[in-house]
Short mmCIF file of C-alpha atoms and ligand atoms in Angstrom, two decimals:
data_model
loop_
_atom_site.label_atom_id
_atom_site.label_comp_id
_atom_site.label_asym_id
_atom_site.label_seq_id
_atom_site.Cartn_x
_atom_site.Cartn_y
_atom_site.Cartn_z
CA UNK A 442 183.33 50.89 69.70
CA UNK A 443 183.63 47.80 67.35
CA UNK A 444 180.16 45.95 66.54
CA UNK A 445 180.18 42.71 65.15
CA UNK A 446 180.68 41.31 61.75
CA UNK A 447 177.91 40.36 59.58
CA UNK A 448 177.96 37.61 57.10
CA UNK A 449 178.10 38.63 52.98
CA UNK A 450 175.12 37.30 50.90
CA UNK A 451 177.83 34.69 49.39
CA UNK A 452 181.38 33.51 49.28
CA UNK A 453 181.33 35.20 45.95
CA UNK A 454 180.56 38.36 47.71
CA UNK A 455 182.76 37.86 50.31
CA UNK A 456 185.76 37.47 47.52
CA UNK A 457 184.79 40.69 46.01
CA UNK A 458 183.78 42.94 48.71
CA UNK A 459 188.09 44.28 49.01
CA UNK A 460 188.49 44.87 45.84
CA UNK A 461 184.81 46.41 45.44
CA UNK A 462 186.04 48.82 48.66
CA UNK A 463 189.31 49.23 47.14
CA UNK A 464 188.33 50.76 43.56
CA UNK A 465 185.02 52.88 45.23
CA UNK A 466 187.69 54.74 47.40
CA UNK A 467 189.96 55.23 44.49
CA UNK A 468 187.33 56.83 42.05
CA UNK A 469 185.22 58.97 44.51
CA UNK A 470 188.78 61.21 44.93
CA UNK A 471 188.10 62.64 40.96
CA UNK A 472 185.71 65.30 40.91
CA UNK A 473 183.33 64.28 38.13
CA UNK A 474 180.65 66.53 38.55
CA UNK A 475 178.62 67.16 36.34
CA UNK A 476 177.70 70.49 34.85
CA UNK A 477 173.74 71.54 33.31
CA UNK A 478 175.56 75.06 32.35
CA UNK A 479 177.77 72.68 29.73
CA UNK A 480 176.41 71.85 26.34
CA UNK A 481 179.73 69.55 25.88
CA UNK A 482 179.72 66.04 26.27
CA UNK A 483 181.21 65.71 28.87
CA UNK A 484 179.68 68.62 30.71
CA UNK A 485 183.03 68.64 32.92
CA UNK A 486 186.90 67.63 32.42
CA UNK A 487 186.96 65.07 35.77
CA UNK A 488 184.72 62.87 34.11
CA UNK A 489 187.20 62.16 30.85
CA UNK A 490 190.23 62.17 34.31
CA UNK A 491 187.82 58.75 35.57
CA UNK A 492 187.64 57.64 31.75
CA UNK A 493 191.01 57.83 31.43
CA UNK A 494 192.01 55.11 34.74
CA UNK A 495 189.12 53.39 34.01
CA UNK A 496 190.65 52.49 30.37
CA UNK A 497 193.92 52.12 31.85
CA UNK A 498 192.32 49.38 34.40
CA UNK A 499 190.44 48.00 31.94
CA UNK A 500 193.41 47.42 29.90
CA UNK A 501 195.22 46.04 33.00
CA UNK A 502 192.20 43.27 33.09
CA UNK A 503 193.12 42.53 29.65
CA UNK A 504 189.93 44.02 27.79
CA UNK A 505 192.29 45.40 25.12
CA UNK A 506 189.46 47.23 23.18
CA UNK A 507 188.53 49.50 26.43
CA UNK A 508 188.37 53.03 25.29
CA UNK A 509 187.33 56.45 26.10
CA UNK A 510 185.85 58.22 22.87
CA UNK A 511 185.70 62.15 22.26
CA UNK A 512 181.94 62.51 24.68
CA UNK A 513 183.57 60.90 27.60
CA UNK A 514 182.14 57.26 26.87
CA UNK A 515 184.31 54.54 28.20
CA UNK A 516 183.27 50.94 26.65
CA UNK A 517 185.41 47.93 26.51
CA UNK A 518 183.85 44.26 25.92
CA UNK A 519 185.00 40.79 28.38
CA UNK A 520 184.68 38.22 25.81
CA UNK A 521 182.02 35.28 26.57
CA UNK A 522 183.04 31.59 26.78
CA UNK A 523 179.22 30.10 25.61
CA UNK A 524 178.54 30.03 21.92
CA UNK A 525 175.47 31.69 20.76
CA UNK A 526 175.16 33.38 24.21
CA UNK A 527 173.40 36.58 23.68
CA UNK A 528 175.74 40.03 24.19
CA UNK A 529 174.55 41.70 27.67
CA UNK A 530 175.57 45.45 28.94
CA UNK A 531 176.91 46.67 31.99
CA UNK A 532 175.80 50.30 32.74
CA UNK A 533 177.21 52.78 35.37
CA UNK A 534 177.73 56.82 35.14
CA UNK A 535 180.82 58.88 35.66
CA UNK A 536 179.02 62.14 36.98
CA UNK A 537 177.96 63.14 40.21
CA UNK A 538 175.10 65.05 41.11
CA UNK A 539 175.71 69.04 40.61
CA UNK A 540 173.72 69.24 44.10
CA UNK A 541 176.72 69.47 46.50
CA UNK A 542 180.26 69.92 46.06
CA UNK A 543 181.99 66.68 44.53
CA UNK A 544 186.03 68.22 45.07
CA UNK A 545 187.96 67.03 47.86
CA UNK A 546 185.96 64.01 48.71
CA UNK A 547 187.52 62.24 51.84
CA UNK A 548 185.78 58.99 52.30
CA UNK A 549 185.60 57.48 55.44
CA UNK A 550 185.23 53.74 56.25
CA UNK A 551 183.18 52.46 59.56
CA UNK A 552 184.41 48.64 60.14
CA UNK A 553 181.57 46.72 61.49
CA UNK A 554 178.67 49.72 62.27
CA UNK A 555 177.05 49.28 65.27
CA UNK A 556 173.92 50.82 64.73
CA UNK A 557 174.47 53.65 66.49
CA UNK A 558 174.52 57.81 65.17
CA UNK A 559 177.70 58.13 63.07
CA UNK A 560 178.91 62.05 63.43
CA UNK A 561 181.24 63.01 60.44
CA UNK A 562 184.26 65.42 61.49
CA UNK A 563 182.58 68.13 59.34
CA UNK A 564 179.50 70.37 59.08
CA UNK A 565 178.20 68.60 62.37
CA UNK A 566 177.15 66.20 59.75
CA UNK A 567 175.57 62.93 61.40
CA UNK A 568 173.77 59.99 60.01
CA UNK A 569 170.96 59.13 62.48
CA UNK A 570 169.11 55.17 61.81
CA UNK A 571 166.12 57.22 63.51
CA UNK A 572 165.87 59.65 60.28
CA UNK A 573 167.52 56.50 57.89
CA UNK A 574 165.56 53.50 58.45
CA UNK A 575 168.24 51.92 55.64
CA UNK A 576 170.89 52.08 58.66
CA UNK A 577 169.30 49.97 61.38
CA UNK A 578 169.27 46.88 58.58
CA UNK A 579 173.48 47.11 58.50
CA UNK A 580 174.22 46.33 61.74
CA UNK A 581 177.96 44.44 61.44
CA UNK A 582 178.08 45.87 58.04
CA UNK A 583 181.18 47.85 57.32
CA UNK A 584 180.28 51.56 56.03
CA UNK A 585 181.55 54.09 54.24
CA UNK A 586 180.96 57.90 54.53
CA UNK A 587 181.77 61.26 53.33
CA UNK A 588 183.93 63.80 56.06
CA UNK A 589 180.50 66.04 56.42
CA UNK A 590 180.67 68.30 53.70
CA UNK A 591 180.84 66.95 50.43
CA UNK A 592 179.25 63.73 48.36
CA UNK A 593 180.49 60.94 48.75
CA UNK A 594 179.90 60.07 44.84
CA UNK A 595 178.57 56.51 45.23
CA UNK A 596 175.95 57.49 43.13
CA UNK A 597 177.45 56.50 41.09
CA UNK A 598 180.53 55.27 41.32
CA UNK A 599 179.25 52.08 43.80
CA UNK A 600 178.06 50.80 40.35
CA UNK A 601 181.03 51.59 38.36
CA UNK A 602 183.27 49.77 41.55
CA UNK A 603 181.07 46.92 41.51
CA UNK A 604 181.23 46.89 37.40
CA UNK A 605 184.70 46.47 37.59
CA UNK A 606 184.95 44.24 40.24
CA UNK A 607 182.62 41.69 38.26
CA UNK A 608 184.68 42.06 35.50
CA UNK A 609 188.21 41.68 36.89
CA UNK A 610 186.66 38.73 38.97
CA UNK A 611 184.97 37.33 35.93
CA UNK A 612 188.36 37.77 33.64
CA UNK A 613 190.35 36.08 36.11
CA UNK A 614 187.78 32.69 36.52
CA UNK A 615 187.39 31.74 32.70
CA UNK A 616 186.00 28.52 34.28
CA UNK A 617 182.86 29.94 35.02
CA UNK A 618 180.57 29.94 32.11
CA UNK A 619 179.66 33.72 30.94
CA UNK A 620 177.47 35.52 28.49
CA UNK A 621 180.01 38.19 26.62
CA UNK A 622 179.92 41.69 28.79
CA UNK A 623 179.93 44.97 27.10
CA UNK A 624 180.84 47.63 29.35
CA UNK A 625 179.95 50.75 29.23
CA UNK A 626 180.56 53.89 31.75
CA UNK A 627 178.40 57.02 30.65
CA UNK A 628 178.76 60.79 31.41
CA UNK A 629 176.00 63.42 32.77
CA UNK A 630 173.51 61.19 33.84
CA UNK A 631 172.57 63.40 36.52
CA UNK A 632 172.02 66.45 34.03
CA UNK A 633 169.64 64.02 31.90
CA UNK A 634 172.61 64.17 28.71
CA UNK A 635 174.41 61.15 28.75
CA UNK A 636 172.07 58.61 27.33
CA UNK A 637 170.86 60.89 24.86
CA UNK A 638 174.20 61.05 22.79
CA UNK A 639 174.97 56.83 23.63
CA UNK A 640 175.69 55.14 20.55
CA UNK A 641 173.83 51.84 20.81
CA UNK A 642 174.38 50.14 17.63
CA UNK A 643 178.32 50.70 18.40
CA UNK A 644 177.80 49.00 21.64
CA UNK A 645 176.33 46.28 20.19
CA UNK A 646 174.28 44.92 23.28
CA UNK A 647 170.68 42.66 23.19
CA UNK A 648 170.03 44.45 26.52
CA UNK A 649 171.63 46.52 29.17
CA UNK A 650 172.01 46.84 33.22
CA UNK A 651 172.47 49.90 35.01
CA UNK A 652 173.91 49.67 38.35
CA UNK A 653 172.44 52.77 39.50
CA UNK A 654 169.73 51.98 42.70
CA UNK A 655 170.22 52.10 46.20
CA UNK A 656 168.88 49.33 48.37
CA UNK A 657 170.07 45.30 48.56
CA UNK A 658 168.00 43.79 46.40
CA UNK A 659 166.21 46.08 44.25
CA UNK A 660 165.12 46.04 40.73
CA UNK A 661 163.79 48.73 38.39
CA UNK A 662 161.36 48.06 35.09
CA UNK A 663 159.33 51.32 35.85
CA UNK A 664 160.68 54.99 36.08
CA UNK A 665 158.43 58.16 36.36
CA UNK A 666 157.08 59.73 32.76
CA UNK A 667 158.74 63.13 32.95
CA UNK A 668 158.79 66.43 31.20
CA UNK A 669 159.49 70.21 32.23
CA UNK A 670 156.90 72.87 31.67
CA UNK A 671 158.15 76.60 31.41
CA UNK A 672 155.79 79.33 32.19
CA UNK A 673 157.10 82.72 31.23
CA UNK A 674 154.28 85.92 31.76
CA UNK A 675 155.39 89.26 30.13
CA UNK A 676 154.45 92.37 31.92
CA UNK A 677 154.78 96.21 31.55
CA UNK A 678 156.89 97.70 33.11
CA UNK A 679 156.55 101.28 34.30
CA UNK A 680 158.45 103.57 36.23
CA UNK A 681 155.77 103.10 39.81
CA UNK A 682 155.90 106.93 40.49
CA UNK A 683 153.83 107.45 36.49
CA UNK A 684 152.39 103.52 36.80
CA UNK A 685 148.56 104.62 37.65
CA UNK A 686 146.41 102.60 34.74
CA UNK A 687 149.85 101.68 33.12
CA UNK A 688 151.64 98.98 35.36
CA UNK A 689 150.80 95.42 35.03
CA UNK A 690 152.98 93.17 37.23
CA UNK A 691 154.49 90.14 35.98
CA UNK A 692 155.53 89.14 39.29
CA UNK A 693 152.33 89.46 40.81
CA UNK A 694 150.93 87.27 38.15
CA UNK A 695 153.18 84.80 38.61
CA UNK A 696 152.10 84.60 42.51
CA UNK A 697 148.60 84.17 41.63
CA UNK A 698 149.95 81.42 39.29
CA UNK A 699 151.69 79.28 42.07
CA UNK A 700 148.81 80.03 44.46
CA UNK A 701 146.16 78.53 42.20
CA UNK A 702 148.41 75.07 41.67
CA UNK A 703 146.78 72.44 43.26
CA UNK A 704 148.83 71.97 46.98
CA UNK A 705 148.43 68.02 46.83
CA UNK A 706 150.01 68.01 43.26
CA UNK A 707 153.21 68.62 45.27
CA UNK A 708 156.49 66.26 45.74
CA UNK A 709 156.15 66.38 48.92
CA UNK A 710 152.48 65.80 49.50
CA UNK A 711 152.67 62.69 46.97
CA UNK A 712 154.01 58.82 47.38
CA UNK A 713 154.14 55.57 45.75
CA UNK A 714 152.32 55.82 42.05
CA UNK A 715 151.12 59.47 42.12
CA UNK A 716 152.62 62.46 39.88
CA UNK A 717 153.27 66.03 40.59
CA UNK A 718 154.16 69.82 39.24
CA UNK A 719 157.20 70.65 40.99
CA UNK A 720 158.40 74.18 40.61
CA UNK A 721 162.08 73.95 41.28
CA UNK A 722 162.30 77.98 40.17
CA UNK A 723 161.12 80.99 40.17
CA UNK A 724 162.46 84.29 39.08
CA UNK A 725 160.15 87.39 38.51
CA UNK A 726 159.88 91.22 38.05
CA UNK A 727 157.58 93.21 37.77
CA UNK A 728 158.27 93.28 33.99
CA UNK A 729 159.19 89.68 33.40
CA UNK A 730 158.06 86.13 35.12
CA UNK A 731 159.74 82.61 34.79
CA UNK A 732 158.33 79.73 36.48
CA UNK A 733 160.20 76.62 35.96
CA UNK A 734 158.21 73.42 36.57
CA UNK A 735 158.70 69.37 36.49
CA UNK A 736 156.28 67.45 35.80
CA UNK A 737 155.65 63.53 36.58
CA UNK A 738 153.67 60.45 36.94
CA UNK A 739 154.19 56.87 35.96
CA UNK A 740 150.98 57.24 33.67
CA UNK A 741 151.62 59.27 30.55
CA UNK A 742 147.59 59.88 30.34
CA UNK A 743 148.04 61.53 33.77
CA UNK A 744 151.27 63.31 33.61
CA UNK A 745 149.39 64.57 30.00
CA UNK A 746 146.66 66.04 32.27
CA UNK A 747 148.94 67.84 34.98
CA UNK A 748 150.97 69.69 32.21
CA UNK A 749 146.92 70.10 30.70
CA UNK A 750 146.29 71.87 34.35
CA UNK A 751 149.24 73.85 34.63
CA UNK A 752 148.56 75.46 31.32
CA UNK A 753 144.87 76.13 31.81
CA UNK A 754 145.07 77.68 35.27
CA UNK A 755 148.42 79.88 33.81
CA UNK A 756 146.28 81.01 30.99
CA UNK A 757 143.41 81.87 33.07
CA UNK A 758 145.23 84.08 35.71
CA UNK A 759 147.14 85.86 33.07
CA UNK A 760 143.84 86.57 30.89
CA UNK A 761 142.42 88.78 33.31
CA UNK A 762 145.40 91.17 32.14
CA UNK A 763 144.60 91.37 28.92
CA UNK A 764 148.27 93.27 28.41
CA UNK A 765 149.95 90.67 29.83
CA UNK A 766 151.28 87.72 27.83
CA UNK A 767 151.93 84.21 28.40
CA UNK A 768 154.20 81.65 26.99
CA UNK A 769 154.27 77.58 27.97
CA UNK A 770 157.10 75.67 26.79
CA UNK A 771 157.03 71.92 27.74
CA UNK A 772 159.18 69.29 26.71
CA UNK A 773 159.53 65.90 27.01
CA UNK A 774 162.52 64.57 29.59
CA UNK A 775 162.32 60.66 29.58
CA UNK A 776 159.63 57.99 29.45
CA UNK A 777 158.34 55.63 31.84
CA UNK A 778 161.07 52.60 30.49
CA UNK A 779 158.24 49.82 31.71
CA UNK A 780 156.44 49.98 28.63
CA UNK A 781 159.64 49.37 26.36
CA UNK A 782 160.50 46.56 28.76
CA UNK A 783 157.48 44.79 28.64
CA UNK A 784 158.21 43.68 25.17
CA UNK A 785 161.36 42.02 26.72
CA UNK A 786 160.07 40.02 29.64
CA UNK A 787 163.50 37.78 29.49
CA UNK A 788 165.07 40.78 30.70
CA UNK A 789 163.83 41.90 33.53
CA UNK A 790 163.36 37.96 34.57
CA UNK A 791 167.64 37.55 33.81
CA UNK A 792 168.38 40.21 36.50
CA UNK A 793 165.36 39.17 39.22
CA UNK A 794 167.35 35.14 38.86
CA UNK A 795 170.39 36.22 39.37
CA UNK A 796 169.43 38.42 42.42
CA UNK A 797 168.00 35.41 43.83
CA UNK A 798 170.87 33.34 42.84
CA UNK A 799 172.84 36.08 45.29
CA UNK A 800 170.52 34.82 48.17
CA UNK A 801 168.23 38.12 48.06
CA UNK A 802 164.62 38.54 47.50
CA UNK A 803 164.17 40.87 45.02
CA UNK A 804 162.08 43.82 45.61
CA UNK A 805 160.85 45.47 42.63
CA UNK A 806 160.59 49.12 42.94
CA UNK A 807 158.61 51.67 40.28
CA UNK A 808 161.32 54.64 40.92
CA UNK A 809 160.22 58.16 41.66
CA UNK A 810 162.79 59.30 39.23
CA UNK A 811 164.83 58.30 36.00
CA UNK A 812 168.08 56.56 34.96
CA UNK A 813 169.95 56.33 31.67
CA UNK A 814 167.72 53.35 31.50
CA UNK A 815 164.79 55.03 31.03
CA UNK A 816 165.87 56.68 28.10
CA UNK A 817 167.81 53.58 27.05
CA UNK A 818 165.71 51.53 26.64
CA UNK A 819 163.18 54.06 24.70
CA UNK A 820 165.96 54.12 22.24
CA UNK A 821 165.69 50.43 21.54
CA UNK A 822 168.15 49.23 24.79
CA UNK A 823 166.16 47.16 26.81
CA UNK A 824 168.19 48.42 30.65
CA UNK A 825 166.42 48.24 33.86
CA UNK A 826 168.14 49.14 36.91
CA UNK A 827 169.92 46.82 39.50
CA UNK A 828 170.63 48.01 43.32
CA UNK A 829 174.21 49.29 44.60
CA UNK A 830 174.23 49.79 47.85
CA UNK A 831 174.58 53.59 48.00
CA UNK A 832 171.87 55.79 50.00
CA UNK A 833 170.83 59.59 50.77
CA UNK A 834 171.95 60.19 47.32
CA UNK A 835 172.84 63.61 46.51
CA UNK A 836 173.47 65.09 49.81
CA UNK A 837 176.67 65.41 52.29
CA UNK A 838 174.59 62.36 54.12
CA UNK A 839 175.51 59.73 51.58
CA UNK A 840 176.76 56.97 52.64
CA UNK A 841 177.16 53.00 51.20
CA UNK A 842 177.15 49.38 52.85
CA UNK A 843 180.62 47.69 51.48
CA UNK A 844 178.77 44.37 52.11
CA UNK A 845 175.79 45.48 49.82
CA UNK A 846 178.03 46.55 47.15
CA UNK A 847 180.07 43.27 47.36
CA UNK A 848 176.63 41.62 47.16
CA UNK A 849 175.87 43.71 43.68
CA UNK A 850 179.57 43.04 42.36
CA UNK A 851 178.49 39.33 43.06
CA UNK A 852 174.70 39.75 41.24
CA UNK A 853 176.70 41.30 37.91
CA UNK A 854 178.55 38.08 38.27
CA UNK A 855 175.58 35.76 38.25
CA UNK A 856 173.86 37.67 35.43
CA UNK A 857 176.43 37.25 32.93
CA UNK A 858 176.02 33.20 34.07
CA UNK A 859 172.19 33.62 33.89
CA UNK A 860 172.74 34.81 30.07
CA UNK A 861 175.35 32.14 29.39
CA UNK A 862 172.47 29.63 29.92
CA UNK A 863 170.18 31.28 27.26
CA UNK A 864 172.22 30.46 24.53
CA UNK A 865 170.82 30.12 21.60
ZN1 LIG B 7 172.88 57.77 39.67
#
């Protein structure tokens, strides 16, 4: 069945939304997963395969300095046409999430979704608007989907579509006043790298976007404070048939450990503004315990005081043993970017106009997560986080509204018009 047709945000949207499709089905067929097992930058070979047509394309536009360099970093600058117009970034990443398999990605495209459960052909894979409250708001919209059994790789290569669309659509109206663009498509954002290794001063921007969030109309100035927190509890191991008065259990130990963590200090048993200990991993025996832990909260007082917690009730379980032995290794992931973009308010205002210039009320979201932003802008790039369009990251349910992304292509637009006006 056929639903209707909804209306874009804009014309402008409207005028991007085939190429935006276009260029999102194109990319999502390289595997660029990303790798944690990789100390190279890039963690994986695909992701220098998308460099390489992304250069080409860019070329093709006529940015003639778009390059990939020796990490996997493609950046290529769109001149401005506004003297004194400050230099502005546009931000997307090449990986995909190491969650689920990113080969063979078949996308599918639903014309005009009619709000009904979409089944994919594989895995028995559906998307249900009863479990995705996102889906009931894209009635008429047209849709696209994995097969069932892979990503789809909109996170995120909706942002690096909608990058591209802006600039080919922005190259080929040089009537339409612009700040210059500096574009930039980094590698292993999902495995926390890329950022780290970005050379800023090279890129040359007074602030930077990422297209790299989900729902129309968002905007990001606040990310979660994280670090990790290893706990690893030696034991001694004996052989159990001679272990009377010898044995101590590591593994044991360790249970005691995650049954003493507080059970509303949890992911799942936390919303909104509160942190958590996550342990994503455990491996024990009885001679040897690792317990791998995240740890996060938008306050960098509080997430100070869960990593405090973890420590103190770790040290007391394992000091009624006094032959086992306990070692805590925390380190810091990425900071909470909202306190690096306060001193920038121009910023975060720049991206809220233009969303509004799209027709959208903005809805400013604190993130329960990071983005190269976070780090970015710790580094001394001011880059919050605009919307794509993509949803159920990470999983074989993802799936992204081609009219949302058109609307984002069209909001990249507006911004660099936004900055043309704050010339200088
Ligand atoms: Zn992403």
């Amino acid at each position: 069945m056929r639903g209707m047709t909804a209306a874009y945000t804009s014309e402008l949207a409207e005028a991007l939304s085939a190429d935006v499709l276009d260029r999102l089905l194109r990319y999502v067929r390289i595997d660029t997963q990303s790798d944690r097992a990789y100390p190279e930058s890039p963690s994986t070979a695909g992701q220098l395969e998308l460099g390489r047509l992304l250069v080409e394309e860019l070329h093709g536009l006529g940015l003639a300095d778009a390059a990939l360099d020796a990490n996997g970093f493609v950046t290529a600058t769109l001149p401005g046409n506004v003297d004194g117009a400050p230099v502005i970034g546009l931000l997307a990443h090449l990986d995909t999430s190491p969650d689920e398999s990113g080969a063979n990605v078949e996308p599918l495209v639903h014309r005009g979704y009619d709000g009904g459960v979409i089944a994919l052909p594989r895995r028995d894979t559906v998307l249900d608007p009863a479990r995705m409250p996102e889906l009931t708001s894209k009635v008429g919209h047209d849709l696209v989907t994995t097969s069932g059994d892979t990503l789809l790789g909109a996170d995120d290569k909706a942002g690096v579509a909608e990058i591209m669309a802006a600039v080919a659509y922005l190259a080929a109206h040089p009537e339409l006043p612009r700040a210059t663009v500096r574009v930039g498509f980094t590698p292993d954002e999902e495995i926390g790298e890329g950022a780290k290794v970005f050379d800023i001063e090279a890129f040359g921007a007074a602030c930077a976007y990422t297209l790299d969030g989900s729902e129309l109309g968002e905007f990001t100035d606040e990310t979660f404070t994280a670090a990790s927190a290893d706990l690893v509890i030696h034991g001694v191991d004996v052989h159990p048939g001679f272990a009377t008065g010898k044995l101590v259990s590591a593994a044991r130990l360790a249970g005691r450990v995650l049954a003493a963590l507080p059970a509303e200090l949890t992911p799942e048993a936390t919303s909104e503004r509160e942190g958590f200990i996550h342990v994503y991993s455990v491996a024990a025996t009885a001679g040897k315990a690792t317990i791998r832990t995240i740890v996060r909260d938008f306050d960098d007082e509080l997430l100070g005081q869960h990593v405090a917690l973890l420590r103190r009730i770790a040290e007391e379980v394992v000091a009624t043993e006094p032959r086992a032995r306990l070692e805590v290794d925390v380190k810091e992931q990425y900071p909470n970017m909202r306190r690096f973009l306060d001193a920038h308010p121009g910023v975060s205002q720049a991206a809220l106009e233009a969303i509004r210039r799209e027709g959208i009320e903005p809805v400013r979201v604190p993130v329960r997560g990071g983005t190269d932003g976070s780090i970015l802008s710790s580094r001394g790039l001011p880059t919050p986080n605009l919307f794509t369009g993509g949803h159920e990251y990470h999983s074989v349910r993802e799936w992204a509204s081609v009219h949302d992304m058109a609307s984002a292509a069209a909001v990249a637009v507006r911004l660099t018009g936004v900055w043309a006006e704050r010339a200088g």
